[in-house]
Short mmCIF file of C-alpha atoms in Angstrom, two decimals:
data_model
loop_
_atom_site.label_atom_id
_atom_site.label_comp_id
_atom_site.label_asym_id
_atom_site.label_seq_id
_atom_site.Cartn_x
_atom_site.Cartn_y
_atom_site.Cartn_z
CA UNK G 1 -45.47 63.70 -33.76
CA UNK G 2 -44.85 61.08 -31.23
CA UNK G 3 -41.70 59.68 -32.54
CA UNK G 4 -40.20 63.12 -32.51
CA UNK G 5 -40.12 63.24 -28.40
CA UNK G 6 -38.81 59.88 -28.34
CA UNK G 7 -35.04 60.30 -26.94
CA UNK G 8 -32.50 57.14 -26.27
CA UNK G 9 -30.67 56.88 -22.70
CA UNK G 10 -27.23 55.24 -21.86
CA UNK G 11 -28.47 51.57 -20.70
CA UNK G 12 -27.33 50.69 -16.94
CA UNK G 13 -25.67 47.46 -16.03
CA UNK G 14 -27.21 46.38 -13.17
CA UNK G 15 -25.38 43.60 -11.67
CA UNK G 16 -23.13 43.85 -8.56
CA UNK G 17 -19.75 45.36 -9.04
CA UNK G 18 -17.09 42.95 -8.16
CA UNK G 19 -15.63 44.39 -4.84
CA UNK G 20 -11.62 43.07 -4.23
CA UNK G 21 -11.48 41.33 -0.79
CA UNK G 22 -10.58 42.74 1.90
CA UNK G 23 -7.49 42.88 4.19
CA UNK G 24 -7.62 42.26 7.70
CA UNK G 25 -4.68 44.28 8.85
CA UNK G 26 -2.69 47.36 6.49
CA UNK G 27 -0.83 45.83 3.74
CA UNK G 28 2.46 47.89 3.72
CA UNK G 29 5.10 46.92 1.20
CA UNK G 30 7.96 45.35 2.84
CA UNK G 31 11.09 48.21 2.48
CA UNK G 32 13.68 46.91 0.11
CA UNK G 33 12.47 44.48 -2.01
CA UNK G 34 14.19 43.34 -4.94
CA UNK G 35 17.29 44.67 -3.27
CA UNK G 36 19.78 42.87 -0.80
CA UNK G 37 19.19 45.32 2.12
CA UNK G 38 15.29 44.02 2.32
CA UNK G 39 13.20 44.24 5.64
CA UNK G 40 13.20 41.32 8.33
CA UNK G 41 9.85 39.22 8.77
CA UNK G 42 10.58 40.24 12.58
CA UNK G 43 10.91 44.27 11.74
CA UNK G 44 7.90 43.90 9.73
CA UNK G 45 5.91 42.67 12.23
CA UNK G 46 7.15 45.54 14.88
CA UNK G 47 6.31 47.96 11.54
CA UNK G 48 2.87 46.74 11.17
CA UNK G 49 1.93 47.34 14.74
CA UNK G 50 3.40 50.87 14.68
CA UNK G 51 0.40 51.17 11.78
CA UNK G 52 -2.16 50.10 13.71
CA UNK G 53 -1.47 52.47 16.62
CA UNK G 54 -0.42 49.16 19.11
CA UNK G 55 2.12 46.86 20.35
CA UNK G 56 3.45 43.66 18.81
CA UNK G 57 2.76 42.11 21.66
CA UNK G 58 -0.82 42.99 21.04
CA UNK G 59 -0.75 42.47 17.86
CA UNK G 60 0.53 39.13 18.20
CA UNK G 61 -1.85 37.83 20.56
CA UNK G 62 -5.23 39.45 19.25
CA UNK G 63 -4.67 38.79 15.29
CA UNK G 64 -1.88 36.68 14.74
CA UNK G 65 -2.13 33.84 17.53
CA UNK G 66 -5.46 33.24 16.66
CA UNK G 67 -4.66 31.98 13.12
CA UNK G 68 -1.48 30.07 13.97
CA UNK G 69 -2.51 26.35 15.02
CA UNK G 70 -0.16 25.14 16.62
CA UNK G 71 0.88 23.91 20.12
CA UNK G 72 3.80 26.11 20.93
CA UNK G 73 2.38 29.04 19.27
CA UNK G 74 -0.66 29.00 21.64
CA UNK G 75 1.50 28.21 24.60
CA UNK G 76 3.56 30.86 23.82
CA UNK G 77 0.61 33.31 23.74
CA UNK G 78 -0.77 31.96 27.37
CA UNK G 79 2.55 33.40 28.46
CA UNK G 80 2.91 36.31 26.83
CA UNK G 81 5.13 35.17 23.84
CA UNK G 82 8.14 35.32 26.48
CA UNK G 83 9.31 32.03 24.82
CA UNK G 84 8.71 32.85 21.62
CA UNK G 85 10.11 36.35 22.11
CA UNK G 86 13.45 34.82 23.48
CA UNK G 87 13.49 32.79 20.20
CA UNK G 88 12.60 35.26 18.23
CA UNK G 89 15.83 34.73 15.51
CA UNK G 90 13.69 31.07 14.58
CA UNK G 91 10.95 33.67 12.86
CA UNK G 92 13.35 35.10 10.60
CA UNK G 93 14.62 31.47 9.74
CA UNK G 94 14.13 28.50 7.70
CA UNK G 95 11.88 26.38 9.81
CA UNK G 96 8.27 25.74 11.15
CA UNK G 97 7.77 28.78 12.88
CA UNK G 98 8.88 31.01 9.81
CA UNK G 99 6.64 29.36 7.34
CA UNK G 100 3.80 29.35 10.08
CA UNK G 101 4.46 33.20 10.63
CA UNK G 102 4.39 33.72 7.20
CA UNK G 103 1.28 32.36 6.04
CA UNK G 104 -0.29 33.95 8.88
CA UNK G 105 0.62 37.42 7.93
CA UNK G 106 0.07 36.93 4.18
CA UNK G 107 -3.11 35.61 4.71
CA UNK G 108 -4.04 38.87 7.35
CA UNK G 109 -2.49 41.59 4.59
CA UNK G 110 -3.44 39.75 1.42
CA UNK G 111 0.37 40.47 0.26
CA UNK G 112 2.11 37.20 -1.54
CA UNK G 113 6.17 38.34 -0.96
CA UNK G 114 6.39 37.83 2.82
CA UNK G 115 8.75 34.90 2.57
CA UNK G 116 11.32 36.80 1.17
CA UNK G 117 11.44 38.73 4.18
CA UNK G 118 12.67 35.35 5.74
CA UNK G 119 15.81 32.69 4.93
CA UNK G 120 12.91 29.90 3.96
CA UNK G 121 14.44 29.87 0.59
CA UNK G 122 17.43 28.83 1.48
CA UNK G 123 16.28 25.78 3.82
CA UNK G 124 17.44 22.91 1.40
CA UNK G 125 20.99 24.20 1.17
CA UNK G 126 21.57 25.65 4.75
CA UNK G 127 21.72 24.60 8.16
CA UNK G 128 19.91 27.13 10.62
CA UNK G 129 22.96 26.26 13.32
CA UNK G 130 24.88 29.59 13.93
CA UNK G 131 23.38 31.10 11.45
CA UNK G 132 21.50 33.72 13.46
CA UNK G 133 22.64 36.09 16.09
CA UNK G 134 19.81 35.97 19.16
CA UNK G 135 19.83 40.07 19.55
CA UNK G 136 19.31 42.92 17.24
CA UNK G 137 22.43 44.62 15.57
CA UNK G 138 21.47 47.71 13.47
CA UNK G 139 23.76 50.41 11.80
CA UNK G 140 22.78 53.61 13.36
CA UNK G 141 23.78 55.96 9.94
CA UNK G 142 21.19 54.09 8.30
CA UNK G 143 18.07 54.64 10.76
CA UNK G 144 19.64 58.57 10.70
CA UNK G 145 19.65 59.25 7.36
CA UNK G 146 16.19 57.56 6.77
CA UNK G 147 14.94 59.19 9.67
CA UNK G 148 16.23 62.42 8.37
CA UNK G 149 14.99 61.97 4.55
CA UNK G 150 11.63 61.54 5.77
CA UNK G 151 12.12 57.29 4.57
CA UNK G 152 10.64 54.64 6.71
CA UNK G 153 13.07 53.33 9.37
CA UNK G 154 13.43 49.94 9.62
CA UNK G 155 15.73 46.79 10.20
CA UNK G 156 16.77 44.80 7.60
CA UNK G 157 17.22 40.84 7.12
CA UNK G 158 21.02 41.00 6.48
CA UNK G 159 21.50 42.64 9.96
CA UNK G 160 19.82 39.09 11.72
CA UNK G 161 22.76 37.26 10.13
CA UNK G 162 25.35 36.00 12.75
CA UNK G 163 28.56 36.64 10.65
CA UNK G 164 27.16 40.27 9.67
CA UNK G 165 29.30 42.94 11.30
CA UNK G 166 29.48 45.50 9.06
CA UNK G 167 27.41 47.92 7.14
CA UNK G 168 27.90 47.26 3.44
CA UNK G 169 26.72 49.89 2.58
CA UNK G 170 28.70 52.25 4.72
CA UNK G 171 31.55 50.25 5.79
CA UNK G 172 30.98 50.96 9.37
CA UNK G 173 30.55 47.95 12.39
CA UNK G 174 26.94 47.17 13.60
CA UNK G 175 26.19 48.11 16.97
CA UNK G 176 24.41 45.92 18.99
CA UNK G 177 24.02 47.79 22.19
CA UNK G 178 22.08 50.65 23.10
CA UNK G 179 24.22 54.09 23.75
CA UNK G 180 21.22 54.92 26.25
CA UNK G 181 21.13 52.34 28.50
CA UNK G 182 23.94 49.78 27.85
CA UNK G 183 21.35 46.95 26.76
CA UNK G 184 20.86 44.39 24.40
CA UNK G 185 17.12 44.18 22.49
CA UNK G 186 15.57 40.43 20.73
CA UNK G 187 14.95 40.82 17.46
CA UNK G 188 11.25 41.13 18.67
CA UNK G 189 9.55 41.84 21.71
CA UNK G 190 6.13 43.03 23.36
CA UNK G 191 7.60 46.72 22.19
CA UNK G 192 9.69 46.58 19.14
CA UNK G 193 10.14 49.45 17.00
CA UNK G 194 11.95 50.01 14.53
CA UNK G 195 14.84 52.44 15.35
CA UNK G 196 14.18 53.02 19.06
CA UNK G 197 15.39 50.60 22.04
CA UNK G 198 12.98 48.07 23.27
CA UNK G 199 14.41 48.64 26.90
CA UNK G 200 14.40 52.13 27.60
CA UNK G 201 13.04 53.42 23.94
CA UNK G 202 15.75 55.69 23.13
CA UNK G 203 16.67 56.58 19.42
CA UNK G 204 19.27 54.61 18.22
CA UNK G 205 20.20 56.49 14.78
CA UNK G 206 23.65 58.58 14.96
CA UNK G 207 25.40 60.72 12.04
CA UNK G 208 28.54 58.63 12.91
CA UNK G 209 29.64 55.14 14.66
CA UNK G 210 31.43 55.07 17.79
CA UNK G 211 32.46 51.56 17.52
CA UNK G 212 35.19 50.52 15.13
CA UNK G 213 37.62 48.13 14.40
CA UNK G 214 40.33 47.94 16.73
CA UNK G 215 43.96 46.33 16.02
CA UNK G 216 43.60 43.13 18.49
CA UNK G 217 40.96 41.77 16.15
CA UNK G 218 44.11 41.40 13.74
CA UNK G 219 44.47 43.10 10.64
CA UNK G 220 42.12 45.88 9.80
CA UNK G 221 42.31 46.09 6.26
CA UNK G 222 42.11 42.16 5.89
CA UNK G 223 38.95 42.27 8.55
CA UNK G 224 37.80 45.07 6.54
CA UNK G 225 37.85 43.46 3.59
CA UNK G 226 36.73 39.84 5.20
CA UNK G 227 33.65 41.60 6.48
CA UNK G 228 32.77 43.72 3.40
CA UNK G 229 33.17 40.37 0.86
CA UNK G 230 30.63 38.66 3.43
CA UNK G 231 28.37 41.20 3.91
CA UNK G 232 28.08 41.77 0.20
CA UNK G 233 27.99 38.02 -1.06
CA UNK G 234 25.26 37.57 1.72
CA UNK G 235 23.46 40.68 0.63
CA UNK G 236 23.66 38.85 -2.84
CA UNK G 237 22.27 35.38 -1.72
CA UNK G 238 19.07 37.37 -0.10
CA UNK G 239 18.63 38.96 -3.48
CA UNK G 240 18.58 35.99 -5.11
CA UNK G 241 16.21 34.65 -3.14
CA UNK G 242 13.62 37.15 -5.01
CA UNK G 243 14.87 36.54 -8.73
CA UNK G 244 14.95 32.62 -8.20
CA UNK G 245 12.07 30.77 -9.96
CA UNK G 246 12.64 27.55 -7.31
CA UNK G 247 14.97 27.26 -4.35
CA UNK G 248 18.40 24.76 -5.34
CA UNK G 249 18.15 21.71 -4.46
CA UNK G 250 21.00 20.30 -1.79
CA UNK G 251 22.62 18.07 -4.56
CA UNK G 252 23.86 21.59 -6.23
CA UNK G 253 26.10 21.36 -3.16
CA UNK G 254 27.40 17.98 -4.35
CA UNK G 255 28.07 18.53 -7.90
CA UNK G 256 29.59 21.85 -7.00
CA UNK G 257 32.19 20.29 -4.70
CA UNK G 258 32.76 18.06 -7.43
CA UNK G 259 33.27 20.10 -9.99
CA UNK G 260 36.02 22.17 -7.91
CA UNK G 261 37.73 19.48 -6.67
CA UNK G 262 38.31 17.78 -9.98
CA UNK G 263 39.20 21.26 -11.36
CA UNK G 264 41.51 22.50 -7.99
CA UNK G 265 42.54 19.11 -6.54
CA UNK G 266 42.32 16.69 -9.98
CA UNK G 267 39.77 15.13 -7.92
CA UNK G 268 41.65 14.29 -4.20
CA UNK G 269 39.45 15.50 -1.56
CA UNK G 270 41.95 15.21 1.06
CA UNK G 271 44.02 17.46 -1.09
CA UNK G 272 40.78 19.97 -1.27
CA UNK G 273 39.97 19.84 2.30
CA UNK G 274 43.57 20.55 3.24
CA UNK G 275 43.79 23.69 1.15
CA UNK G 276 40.60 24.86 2.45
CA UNK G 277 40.93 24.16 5.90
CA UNK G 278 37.60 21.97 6.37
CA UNK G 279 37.94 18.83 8.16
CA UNK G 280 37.95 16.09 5.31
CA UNK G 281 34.80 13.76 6.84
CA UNK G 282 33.01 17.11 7.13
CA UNK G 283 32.94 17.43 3.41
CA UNK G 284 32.39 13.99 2.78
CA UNK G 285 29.18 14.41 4.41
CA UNK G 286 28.49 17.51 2.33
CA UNK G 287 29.13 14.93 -0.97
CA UNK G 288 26.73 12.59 0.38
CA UNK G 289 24.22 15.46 1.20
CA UNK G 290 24.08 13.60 4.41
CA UNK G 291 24.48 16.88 6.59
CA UNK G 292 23.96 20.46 5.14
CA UNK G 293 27.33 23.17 5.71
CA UNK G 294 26.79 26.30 8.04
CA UNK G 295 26.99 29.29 6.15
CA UNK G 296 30.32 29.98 7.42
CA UNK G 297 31.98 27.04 6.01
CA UNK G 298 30.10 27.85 2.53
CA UNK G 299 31.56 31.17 2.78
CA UNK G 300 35.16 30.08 3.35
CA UNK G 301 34.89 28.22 0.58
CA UNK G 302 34.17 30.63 -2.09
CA UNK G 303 35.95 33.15 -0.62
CA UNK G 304 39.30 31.03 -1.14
CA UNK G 305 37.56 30.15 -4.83
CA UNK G 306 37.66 33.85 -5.21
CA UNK G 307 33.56 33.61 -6.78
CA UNK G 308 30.37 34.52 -4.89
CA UNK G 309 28.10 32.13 -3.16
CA UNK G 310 25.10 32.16 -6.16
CA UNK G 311 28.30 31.16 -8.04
CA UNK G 312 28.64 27.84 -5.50
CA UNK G 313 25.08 26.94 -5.66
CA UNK G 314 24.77 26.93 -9.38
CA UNK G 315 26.84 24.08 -10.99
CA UNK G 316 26.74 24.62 -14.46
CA UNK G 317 28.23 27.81 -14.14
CA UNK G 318 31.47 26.75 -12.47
CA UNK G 319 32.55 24.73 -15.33
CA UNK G 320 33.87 27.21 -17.53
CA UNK G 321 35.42 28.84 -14.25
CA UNK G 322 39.05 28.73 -14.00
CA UNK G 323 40.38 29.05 -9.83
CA UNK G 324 44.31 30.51 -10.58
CA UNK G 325 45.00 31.42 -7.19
CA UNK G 326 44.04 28.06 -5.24
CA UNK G 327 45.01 25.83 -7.72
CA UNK G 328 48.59 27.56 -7.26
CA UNK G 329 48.34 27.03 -3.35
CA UNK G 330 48.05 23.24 -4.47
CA UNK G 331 50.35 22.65 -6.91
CA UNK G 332 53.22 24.20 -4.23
CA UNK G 333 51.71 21.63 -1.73
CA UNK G 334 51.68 18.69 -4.16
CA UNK G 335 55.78 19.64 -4.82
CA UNK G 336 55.98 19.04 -0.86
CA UNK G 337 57.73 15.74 -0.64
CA UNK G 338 55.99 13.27 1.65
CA UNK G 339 57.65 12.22 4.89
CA UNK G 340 58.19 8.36 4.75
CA UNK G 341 56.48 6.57 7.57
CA UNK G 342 59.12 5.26 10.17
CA UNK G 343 59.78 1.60 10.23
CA UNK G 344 58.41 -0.51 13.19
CA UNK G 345 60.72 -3.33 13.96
CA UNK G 346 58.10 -5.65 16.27
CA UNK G 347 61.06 -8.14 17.50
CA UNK G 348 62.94 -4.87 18.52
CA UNK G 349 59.72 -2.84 20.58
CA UNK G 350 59.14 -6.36 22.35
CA UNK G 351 62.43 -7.36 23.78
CA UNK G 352 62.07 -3.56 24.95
CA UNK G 353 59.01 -4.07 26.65
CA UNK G 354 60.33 -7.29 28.19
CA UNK G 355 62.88 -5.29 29.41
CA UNK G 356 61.30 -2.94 30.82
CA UNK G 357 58.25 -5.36 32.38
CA UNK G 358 61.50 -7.71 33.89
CA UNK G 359 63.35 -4.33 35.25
CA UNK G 360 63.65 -2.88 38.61
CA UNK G 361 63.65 0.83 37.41
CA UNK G 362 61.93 2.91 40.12
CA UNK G 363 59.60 4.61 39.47
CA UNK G 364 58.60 1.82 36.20
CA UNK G 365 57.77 4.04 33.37
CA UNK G 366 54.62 4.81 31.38
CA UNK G 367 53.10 3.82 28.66
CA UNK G 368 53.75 7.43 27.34
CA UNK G 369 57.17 7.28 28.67
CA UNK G 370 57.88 3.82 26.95
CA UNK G 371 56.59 4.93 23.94
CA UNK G 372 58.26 8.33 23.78
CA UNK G 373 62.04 6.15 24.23
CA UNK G 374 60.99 3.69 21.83
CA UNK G 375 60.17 6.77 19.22
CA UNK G 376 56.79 5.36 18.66
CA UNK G 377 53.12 6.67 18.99
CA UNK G 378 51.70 4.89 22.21
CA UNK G 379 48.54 3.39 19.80
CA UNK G 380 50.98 1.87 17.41
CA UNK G 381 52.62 -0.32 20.50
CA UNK G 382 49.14 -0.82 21.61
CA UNK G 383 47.97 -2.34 18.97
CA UNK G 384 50.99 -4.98 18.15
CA UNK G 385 50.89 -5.36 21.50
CA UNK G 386 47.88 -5.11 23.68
CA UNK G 387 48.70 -8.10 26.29
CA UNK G 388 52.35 -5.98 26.99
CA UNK G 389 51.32 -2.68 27.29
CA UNK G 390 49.16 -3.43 30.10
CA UNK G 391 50.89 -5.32 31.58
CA UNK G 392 53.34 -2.53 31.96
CA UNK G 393 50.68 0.05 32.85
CA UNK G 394 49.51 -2.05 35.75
CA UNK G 395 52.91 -2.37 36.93
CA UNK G 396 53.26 1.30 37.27
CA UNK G 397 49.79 1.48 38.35
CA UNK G 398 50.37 -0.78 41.36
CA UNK G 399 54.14 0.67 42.63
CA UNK G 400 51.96 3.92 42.64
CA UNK G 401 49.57 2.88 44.99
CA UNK G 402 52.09 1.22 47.14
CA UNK G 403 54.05 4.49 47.29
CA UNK G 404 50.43 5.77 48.14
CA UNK G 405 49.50 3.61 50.57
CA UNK G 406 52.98 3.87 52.40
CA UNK G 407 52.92 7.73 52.45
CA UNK G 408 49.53 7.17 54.08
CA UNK G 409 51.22 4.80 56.96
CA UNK G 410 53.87 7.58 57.56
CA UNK G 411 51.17 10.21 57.84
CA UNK G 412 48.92 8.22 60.74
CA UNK G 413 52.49 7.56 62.41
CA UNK G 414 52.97 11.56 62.24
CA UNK G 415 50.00 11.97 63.83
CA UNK G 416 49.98 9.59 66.75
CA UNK G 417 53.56 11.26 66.95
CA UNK G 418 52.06 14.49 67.62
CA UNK G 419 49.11 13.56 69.39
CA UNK G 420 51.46 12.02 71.98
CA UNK G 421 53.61 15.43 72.41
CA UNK G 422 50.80 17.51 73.18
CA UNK G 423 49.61 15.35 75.54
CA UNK G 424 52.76 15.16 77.18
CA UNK G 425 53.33 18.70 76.90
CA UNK G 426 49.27 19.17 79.00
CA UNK G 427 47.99 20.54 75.42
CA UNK G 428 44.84 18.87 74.22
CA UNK G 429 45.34 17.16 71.19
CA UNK G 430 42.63 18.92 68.94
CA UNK G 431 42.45 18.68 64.98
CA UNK G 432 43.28 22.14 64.16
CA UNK G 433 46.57 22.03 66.57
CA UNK G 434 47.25 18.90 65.13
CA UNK G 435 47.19 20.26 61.29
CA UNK G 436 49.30 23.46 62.81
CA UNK G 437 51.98 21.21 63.08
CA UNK G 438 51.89 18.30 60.34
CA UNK G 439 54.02 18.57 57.23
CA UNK G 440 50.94 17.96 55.22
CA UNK G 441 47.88 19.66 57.07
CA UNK G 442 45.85 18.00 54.02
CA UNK G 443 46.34 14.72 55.44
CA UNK G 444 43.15 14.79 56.90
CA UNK G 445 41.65 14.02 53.58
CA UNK G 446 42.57 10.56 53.81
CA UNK G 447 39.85 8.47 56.07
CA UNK G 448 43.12 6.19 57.64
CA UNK G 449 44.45 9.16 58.97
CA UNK G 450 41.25 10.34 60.82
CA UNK G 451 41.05 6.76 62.00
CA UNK G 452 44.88 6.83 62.92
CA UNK G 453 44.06 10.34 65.02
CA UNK G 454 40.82 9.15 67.11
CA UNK G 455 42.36 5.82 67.92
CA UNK G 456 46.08 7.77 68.88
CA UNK G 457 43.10 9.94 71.08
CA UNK G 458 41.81 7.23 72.60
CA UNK G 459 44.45 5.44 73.47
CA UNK G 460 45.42 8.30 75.55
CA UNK G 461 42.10 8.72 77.07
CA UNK G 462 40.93 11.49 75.25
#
């Protein structure tokens, strides 16, 4: 009977549930990612504080400063982040203050893909000179049409690029002034929002663009398409950036370069640099991975080389690459024959400068003059040369300060002239009258001349 009102229950577990930590601040997903038109670290920041209900300027100096030990960060917050503000194109860069600002914020929203928000990736291959512009630029169809669609407005990293100028995505200029009040915005300040002027907080979407391209920037379709090939191939570098497993190292720069010179060039540099328009010791350097290239330069590059700047940066896929048109461009420079260097006949250049030291010509020539008779560059003479060369600059050195100094006697003899006719004529002799009636009333520049004019006074009693 007792075993019949026994019943079995569902056991409990009765340990703690594991409880996910925490984030300190909301953890939105940055807009754009895994596509080239991804937020800004900057934006992101401006996007965050819109969250919260506060300012980035608030934000920044009750959550962010706190966590960030360093010198100039906490200087910068004892002035209210006006430095860092004014710098503000560093935090969307490659250096300390990125990777600070970064760790900061991933560490406050618990979120691991902040970096790609950033050009960090790309420090080992690019220099940070030029390669951001210090104010915002935004396309104001974009903000619109989010704005209208009910997306989330915000600014993306391809806009903080200095040679960005164009929407990709609807061929259109960026703007970088506000239609409101005429003003430029940092890429973050104490009131950044996304879409609205930090100066007078104005909207800043529009259906259309009111700036365009104008004919005096040359060519619009070859700007056009200069600015969409950049835009896009930049676009494509930040989305790689994502779908790398590890950032290139700075020798894929060298074995690039030498890969396409051997293949454009049959391996003469000086041959490569001319068709490319880069100075040649400039891409020496960039061999030697002694000095990293701007962006600009990269970009110039490939764009001749007709491939895309992932292309550049991975070697073993330029092998099998063939580059038609620029190989063309050298072959038709190769076929260029080379101007012989003209002769220099030393016995002939110095019983010419003998001449000329021995002559009476008046005035005695120049260096520059010598050299431009003798059909010779002035550093060529120099250097067979030296002792003769200056000899002959001194001598027109010294008959120019002898014409000097005796246009200086005639002057103070002027002006005792004059000084003596308005005394005669009961007029006194002041400096002003005196000037009224000199040839040159910027003698006075010369001290002998004032000396020659108070003694001329005195010696009248004046």
């Amino acid at each position: 009977m007792l075993a019949s009102v026994l019943e079995t229950y569902e056991s409990w577990n009765l340990k703690k549930p594991l409880i996910p930590q925490r984030s300190r601040l909301y953890q939105p997903q940055p807009v754009g990612l895994g596509t080239p038109y991804i937020e800004s670290l900057t934006g992101y920041i401006a996007r965050i504080a819109e969250l919260h209900g506060v300012l980035p300027g608030v934000l920044m100096t009750r959550e962010i400063a706190p966590l960030v030990n360093k010198i100039y960060f906490q200087n910068g917050a004892n002035r209210g982040f006006r430095e860092i503000f004014n710098r503000s194109q560093a935090l969307n860069g490659m250096g300390e203050m990125a990777a600070d600002l970064v760790q900061v914020l991933q560490k406050l929203t618990l979120r691991d893909d902040l970096r790609f928000l950033t050009m960090l990736f790309w420090s080992n291959i690019l220099t940070p000179r030029n390669l951001f512009r210090t104010n915002k630029a935004w396309c104001p169809i974009c903000y619109q049409e989010r704005h209208q669609n009910g997306q989330v407005v915000y600014e993306q990293l391809l806009w903080t690029i200095n040679l960005i100028t164009i929407c990709p995505q609807h061929q259109k200029p960026l703007v970088d002034l506000c239609p409101h009040c005429n003003h430029k915005s940092p890429l973050l300040n104490w009131r950044s929002r996304p879409g609205y002027c930090s100066k007078c907080g104005e909207w800043l979407g529009a259906n259309q663009c009111l700036k365009t391209f104008t004919d005096g920037e040359g060519s619009i379709k070859l700007q056009l398409e200069w600015q969409y090939w950049t835009a896009n191939v930049v676009g494509e570098l930040i989305l790689a950036a994502q779908c790398f497993e590890s950032a290139p190292s700075k020798e894929n720069i060298t074995k690039s370069l030498n890969i396409v010179i051997d293949k454009v060039a049959e391996n003469n540099a000086a041959a490569f640099s001319r068709l490319i328009g880069v100075p040649k010791n400039s891409l020496w350097m960039w061999q030697s991975t002694k000095t990293l290239p701007e962006l600009n330069t990269l970009l110039k590059i490939c764009y001749e080389l007709e491939i895309s700047l992932v292309e550049f940066l991975t070697p073993k896929n330029l092998i099998t690459k063939y580059f038609t048109k620029i190989s063309q461009n050298h072959l038709q420079l190769s076929r260029t024959p080379r101007v012989s260097p003209k002769s220099f006949d030393q016995y002939q250049v110095k019983d010419a400068l003998l001449a000329i030291l021995a002559g009476n010509e008046e005035p005695p020539p120049t260096m520059e003059e010598v050299a431009k008779r003798l059909g010779h560059h002035n550093r060529t003479i120099s250097r067979h040369f030296p002792d003769l060369c200056t000899a002959i600059s001194a001598k027109c050195r010294n008959y120019n300060k002898a014409c000097r100094l005796k246009s200086i006697e005639k002057l103070c003899s002027e002006v005792r002239e004059i000084v003596l006719s308005l005394n005669a004529q009961g007029v006194y002799p002041t400096e002003g009258r005196v000037c009224e009636l000199m040839p040159n009333p910027g003698c006075f520049r010369y001290k002998q001349v004032r000396a020659a004019f108070n003694d001329a006074r005195r010696e009248f009693g004046l």
